[in-house]
Coordinates of C-alpha atoms and ligand atoms in Angstrom, one line a residue:
X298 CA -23.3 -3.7 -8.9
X299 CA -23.7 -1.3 -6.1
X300 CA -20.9 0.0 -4.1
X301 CA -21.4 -2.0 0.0
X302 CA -19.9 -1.3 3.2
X303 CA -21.7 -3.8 5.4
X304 CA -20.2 -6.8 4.2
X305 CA -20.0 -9.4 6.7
X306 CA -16.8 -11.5 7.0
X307 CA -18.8 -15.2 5.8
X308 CA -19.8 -13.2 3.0
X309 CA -15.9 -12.1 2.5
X310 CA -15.0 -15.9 3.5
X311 CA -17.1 -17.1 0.5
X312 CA -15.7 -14.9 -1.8
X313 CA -11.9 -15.4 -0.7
X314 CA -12.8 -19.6 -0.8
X315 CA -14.3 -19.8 -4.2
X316 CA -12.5 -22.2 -6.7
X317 CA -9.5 -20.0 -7.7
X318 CA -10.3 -19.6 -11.6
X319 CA -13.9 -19.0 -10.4
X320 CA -12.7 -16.0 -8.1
X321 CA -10.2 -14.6 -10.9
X322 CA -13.2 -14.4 -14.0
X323 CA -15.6 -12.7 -11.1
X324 CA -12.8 -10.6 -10.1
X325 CA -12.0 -10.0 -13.8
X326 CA -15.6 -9.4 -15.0
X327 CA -15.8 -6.4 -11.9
X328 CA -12.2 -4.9 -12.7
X329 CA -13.8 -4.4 -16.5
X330 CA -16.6 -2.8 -15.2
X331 CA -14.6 0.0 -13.2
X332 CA -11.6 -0.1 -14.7
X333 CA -9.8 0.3 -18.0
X334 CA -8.1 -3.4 -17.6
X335 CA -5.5 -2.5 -19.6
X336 CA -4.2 0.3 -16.9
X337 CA -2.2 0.1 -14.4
X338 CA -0.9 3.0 -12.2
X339 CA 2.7 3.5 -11.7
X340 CA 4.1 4.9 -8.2
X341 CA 7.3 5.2 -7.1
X342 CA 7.9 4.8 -3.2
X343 CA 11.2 6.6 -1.8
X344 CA 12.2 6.4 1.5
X345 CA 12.7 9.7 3.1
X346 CA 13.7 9.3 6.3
X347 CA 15.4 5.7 7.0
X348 CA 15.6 3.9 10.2
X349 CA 15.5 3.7 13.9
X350 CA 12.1 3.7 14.0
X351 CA 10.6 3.1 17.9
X352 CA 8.0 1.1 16.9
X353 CA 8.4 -2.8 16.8
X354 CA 6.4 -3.9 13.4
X355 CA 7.9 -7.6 13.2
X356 CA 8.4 -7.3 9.7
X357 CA 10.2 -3.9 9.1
X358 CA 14.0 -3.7 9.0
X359 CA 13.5 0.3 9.7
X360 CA 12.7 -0.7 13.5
X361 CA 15.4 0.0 15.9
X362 CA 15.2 -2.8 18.1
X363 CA 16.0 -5.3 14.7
X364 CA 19.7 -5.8 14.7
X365 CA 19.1 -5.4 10.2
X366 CA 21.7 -3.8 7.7
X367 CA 19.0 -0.9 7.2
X368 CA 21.1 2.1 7.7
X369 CA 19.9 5.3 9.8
X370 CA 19.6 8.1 7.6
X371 CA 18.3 11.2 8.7
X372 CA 15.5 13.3 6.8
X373 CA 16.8 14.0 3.1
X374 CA 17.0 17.4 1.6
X375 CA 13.9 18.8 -0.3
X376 CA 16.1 19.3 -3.7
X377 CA 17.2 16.1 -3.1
X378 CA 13.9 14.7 -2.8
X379 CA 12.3 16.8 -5.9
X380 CA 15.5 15.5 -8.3
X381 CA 14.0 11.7 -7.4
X382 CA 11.0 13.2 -7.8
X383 CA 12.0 13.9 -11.4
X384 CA 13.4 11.2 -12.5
X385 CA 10.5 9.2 -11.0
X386 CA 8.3 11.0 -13.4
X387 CA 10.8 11.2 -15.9
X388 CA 10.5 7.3 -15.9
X389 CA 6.7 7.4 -16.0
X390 CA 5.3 7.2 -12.7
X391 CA 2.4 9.5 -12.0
X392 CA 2.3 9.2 -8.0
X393 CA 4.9 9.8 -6.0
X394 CA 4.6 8.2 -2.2
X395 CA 7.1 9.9 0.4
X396 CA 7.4 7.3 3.7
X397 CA 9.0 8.6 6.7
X398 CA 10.2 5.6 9.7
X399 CA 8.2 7.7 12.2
X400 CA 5.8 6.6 14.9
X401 CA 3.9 9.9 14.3
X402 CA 4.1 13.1 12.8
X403 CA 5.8 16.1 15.2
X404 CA 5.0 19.5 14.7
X405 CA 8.9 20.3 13.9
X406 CA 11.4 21.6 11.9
X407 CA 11.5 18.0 9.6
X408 CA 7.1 18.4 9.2
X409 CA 8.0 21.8 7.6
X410 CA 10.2 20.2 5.0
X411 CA 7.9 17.4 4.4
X412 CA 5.7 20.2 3.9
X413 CA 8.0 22.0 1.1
X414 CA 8.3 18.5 -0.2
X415 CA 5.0 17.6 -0.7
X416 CA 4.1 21.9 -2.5
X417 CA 7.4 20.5 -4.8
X418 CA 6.5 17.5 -6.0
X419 CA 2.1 18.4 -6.4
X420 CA 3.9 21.7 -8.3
X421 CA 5.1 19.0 -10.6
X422 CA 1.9 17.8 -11.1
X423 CA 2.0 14.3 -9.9
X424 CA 0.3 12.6 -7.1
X425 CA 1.5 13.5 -4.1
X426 CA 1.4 10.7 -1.3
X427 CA 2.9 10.5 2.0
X428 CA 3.7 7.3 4.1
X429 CA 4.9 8.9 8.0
X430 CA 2.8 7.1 11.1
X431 CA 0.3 8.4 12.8
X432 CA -1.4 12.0 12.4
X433 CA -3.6 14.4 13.8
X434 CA -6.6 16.3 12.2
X435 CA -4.2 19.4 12.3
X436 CA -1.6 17.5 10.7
X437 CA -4.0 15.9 8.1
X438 CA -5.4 19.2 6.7
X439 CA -2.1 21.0 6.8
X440 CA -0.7 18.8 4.7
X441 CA -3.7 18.6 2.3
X442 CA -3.0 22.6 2.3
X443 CA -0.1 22.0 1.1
X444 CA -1.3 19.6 -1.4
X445 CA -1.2 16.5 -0.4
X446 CA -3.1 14.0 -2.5
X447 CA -3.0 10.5 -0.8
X448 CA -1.7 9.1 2.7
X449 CA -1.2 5.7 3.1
X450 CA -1.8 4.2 6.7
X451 CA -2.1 0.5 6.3
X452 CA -3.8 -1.6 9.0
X453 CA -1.2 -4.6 7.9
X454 CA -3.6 -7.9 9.5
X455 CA -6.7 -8.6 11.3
X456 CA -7.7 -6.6 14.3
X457 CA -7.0 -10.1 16.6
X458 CA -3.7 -10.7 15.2
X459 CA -2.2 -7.4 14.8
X460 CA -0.8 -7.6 18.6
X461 CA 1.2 -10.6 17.3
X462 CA 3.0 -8.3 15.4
X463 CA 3.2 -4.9 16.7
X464 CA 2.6 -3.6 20.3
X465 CA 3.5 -0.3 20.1
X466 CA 0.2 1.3 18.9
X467 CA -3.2 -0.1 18.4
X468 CA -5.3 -1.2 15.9
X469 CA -7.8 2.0 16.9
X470 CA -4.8 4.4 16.3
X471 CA -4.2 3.2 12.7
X472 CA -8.3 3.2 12.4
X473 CA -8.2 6.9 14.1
X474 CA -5.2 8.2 12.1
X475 CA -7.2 7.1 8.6
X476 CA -10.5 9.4 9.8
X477 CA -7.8 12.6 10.3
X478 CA -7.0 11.5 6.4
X479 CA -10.7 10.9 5.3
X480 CA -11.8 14.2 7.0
X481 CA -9.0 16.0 6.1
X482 CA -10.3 15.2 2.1
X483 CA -7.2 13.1 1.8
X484 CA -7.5 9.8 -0.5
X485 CA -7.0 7.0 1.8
X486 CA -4.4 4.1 1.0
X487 CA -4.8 1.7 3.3
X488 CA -3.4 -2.4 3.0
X489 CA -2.1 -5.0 4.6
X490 CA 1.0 -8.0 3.9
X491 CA 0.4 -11.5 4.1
X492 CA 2.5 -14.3 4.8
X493 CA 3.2 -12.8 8.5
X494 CA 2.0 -16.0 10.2
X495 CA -1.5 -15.1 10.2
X496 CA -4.2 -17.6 8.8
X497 CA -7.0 -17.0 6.6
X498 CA -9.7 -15.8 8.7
X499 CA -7.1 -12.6 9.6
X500 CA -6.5 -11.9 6.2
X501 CA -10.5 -11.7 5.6
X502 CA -10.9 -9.9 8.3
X503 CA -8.3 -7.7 7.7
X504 CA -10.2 -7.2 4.4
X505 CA -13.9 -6.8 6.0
X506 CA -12.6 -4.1 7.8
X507 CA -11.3 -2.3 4.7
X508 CA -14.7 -2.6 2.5
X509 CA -16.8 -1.5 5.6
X510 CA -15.0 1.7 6.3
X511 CA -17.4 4.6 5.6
X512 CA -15.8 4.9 2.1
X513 CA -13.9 2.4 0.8
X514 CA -9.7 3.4 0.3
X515 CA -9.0 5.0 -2.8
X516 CA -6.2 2.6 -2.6
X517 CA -5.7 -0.8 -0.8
X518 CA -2.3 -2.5 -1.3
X519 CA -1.5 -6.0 -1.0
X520 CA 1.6 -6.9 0.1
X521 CA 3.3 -10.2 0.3
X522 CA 5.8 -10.5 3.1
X523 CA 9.9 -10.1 1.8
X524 CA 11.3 -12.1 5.2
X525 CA 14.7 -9.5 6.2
X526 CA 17.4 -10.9 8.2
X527 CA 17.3 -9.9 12.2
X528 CA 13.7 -9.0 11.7
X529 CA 11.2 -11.2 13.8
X530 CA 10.0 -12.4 11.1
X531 CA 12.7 -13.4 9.0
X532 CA 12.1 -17.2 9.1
X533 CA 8.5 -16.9 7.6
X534 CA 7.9 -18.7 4.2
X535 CA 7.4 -17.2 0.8
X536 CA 3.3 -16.9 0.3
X537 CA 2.1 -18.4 -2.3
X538 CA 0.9 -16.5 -6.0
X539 CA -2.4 -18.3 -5.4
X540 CA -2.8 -16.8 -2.2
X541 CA -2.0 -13.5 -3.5
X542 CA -4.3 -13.9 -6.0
X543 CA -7.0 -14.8 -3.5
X544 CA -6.4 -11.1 -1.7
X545 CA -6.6 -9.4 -4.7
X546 CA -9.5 -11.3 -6.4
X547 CA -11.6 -10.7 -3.2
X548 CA -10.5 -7.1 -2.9
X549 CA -11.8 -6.2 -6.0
X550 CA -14.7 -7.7 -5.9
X551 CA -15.7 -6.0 -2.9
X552 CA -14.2 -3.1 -2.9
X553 CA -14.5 -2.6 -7.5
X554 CA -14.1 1.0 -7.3
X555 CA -10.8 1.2 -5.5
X556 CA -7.2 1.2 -7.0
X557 CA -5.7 -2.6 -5.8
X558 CA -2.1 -2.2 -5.6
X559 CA 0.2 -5.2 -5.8
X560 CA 3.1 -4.1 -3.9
X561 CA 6.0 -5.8 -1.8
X562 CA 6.7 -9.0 -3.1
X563 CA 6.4 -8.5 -6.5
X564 CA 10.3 -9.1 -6.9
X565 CA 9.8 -12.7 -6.4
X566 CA 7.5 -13.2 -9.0
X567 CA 7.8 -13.9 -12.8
X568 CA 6.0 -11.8 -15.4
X569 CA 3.2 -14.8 -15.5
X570 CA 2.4 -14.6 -11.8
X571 CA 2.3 -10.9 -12.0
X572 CA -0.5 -11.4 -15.1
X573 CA -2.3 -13.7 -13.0
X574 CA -2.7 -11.0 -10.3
X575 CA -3.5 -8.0 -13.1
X576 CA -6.5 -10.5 -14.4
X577 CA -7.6 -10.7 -10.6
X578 CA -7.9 -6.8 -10.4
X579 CA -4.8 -5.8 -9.5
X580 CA -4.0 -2.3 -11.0
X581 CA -1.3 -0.6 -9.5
X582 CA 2.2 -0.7 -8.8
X583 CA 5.4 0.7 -7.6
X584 CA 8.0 1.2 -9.7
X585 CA 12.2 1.6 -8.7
X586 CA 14.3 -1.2 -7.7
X587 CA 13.3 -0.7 -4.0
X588 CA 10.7 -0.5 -1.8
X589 CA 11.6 1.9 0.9
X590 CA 14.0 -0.8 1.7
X591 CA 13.2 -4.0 0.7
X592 CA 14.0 -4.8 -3.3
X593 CA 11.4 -4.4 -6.2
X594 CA 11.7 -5.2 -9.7
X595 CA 13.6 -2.7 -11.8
X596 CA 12.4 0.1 -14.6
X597 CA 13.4 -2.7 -17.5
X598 CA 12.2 -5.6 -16.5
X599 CA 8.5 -3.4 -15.9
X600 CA 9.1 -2.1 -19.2
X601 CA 9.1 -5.6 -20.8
X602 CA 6.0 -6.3 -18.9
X603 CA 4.2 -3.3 -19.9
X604 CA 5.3 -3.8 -23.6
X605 CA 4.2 -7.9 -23.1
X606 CA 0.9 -7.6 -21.4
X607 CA 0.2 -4.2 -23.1
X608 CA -0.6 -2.4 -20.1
X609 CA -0.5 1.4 -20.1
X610 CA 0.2 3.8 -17.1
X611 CA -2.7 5.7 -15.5
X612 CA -2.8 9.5 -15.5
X613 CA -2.4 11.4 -12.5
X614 CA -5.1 12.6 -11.3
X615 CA -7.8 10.8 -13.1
X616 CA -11.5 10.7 -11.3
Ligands
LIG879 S1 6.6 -0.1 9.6 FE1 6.8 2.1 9.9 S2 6.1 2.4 12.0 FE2 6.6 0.2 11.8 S3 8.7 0.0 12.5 FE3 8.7 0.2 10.2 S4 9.0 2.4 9.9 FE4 8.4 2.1 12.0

């Protein structure tokens, strides 16, 4: 199968509609053709700089506007960060993913520590990746100097829904901020969450967007909304696992070469659900009992899963 980036969204809406068990073996039968299906990369996500964010994402407790228990923190101290850092690899994760609640990157004092964070933890020889709003070309390649190894920038819905949910930037600046990361060399991560109100056309849209970018993201994670209290979205309902699946399925088969991350979410589901999305393609996740914020399943209970499904972690750094 070749690799595409002119898919068209019926083409996406065909895919993402097939009869669910239909969608998983395609899904399944691709994942085995790019993928070792019994690997699964392990990141951890740490939260670097928390809270009183200016921007108004509806779902993210790190907004300042949200009245949300999320406590301001101001921007931890490199040793600090390369102990997690550590342990993170101690416990077996092989990317590490640094997210700042930034609009944008400044040229300060705190980018120069991000800086030292980022020669730290690549020293270590993980994968370095770095979550902290918008960037410039400057900005990109600096921190690929550095050795940056992934940025994640996610485009979170459709490009007609995304003013439902955030108005503080545009859709083109998260579209412009991913070229500084492509041209800088960067891997791309790049996703979306479901379950924010949006209906299906947005989430395949959302997805056509993704597999027609010039290259596809290394990386696309699929996150499944966790509703927080005095967010605007706190009142959503839980997504379904089927409609999970769907993402996943149809990410992989469309975009087979990239990493599909099942992300935020995962703490609501059982160890079955969570097979059900590794058969549809899915082949990453993060590891810690919290996602920047918002809970995740623990080391133990991923353990068991590991040992259950006999997964296996992926290297860092593997082509
Ligand atoms: S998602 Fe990021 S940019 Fe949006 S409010 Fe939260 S921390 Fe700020």
């Amino acid at each position: 199968m070749t690799i595409r980036n002119n898919w068209t969204r019926e083409e996406i809406a065909e895919i993402y509609n097939r009869p669910v068990l239909s969608l998983i073996y395609e899904a399944a039968t691709i994942h085995r053709a790019y993928h070792d299906p019994q690997e699964v990369q392990v990141c951890t996500l740490l939260s670097v700089k928390t809270g009183g964010c200016p921007e108004d994402c509806s779902y993210c407790p790190q907004a300042a506007r949200y009245h949300t228990n999320v406590k301001v923190e101001r921007l931890m101290d490199v040793s600090e960060v390369l102990e997690r850092a550590t342990e993170a690899k101690d416990s077996g994760s092989t990317r590490f993913c640094m997210g700042a609640a930034w609009r944008e990157v400044r040229d300060n004092r705190d980018f120069d520590k991000v800086i030292d964070m980022v020669k730290g933890v690549s020293a270590m020889g993980m994968e370095v990746c770095c979550t902290l709003g918008m960037l410039t070309p400057a900005q990109a390649l600096k921190l690929k100097d550095a050795g940056l190894y992934a940025y994640n920038h996610n485009l979170d819905t459709s490009e007609e829904y995304y003013n439902d949910i955030i108005t503080t930037r545009t859709y083109g600046d998260r579209l412009e901020t991913l070229e500084s990361v492509r041209n800088a060399k960067i891997s791309v991560c790049s996703g979306g969450i479901i379950g924010m109100g949006e209906n299906e056309n947005d989430r395949i849209g959302m997805l056509r967007v993704l597999a027609t970018l010039p290259e596809h993201p290394e990386s696309v994670p699929v996150n499944a909304l966790v509703p927080v209290p005095g967010t605007p979205l706190e009142d959503q309902p839980r997504v379904s696992v089927w409609e999970m699946v769907r993402m996943i399925a149809t990410a992989r088969i469309i975009m087979p070469r990239t990493m599909v991350r099942l992300s935020a979410g995962r703490v609501r589901m059982n160890l079955e659900e969570q097979a059900l999305c590794f058969m549809a393609g899915a082949n990453s996740i993060f590891a810690g009992d919290k996602l920047l914020t918002t809970p995740n399943p623990g080391g133990l209970r991923d353990q068991e899963m590991f040992q259950v499904l006999e997964l296996h972690p992926r290297p860092a750094h593997k082509k």
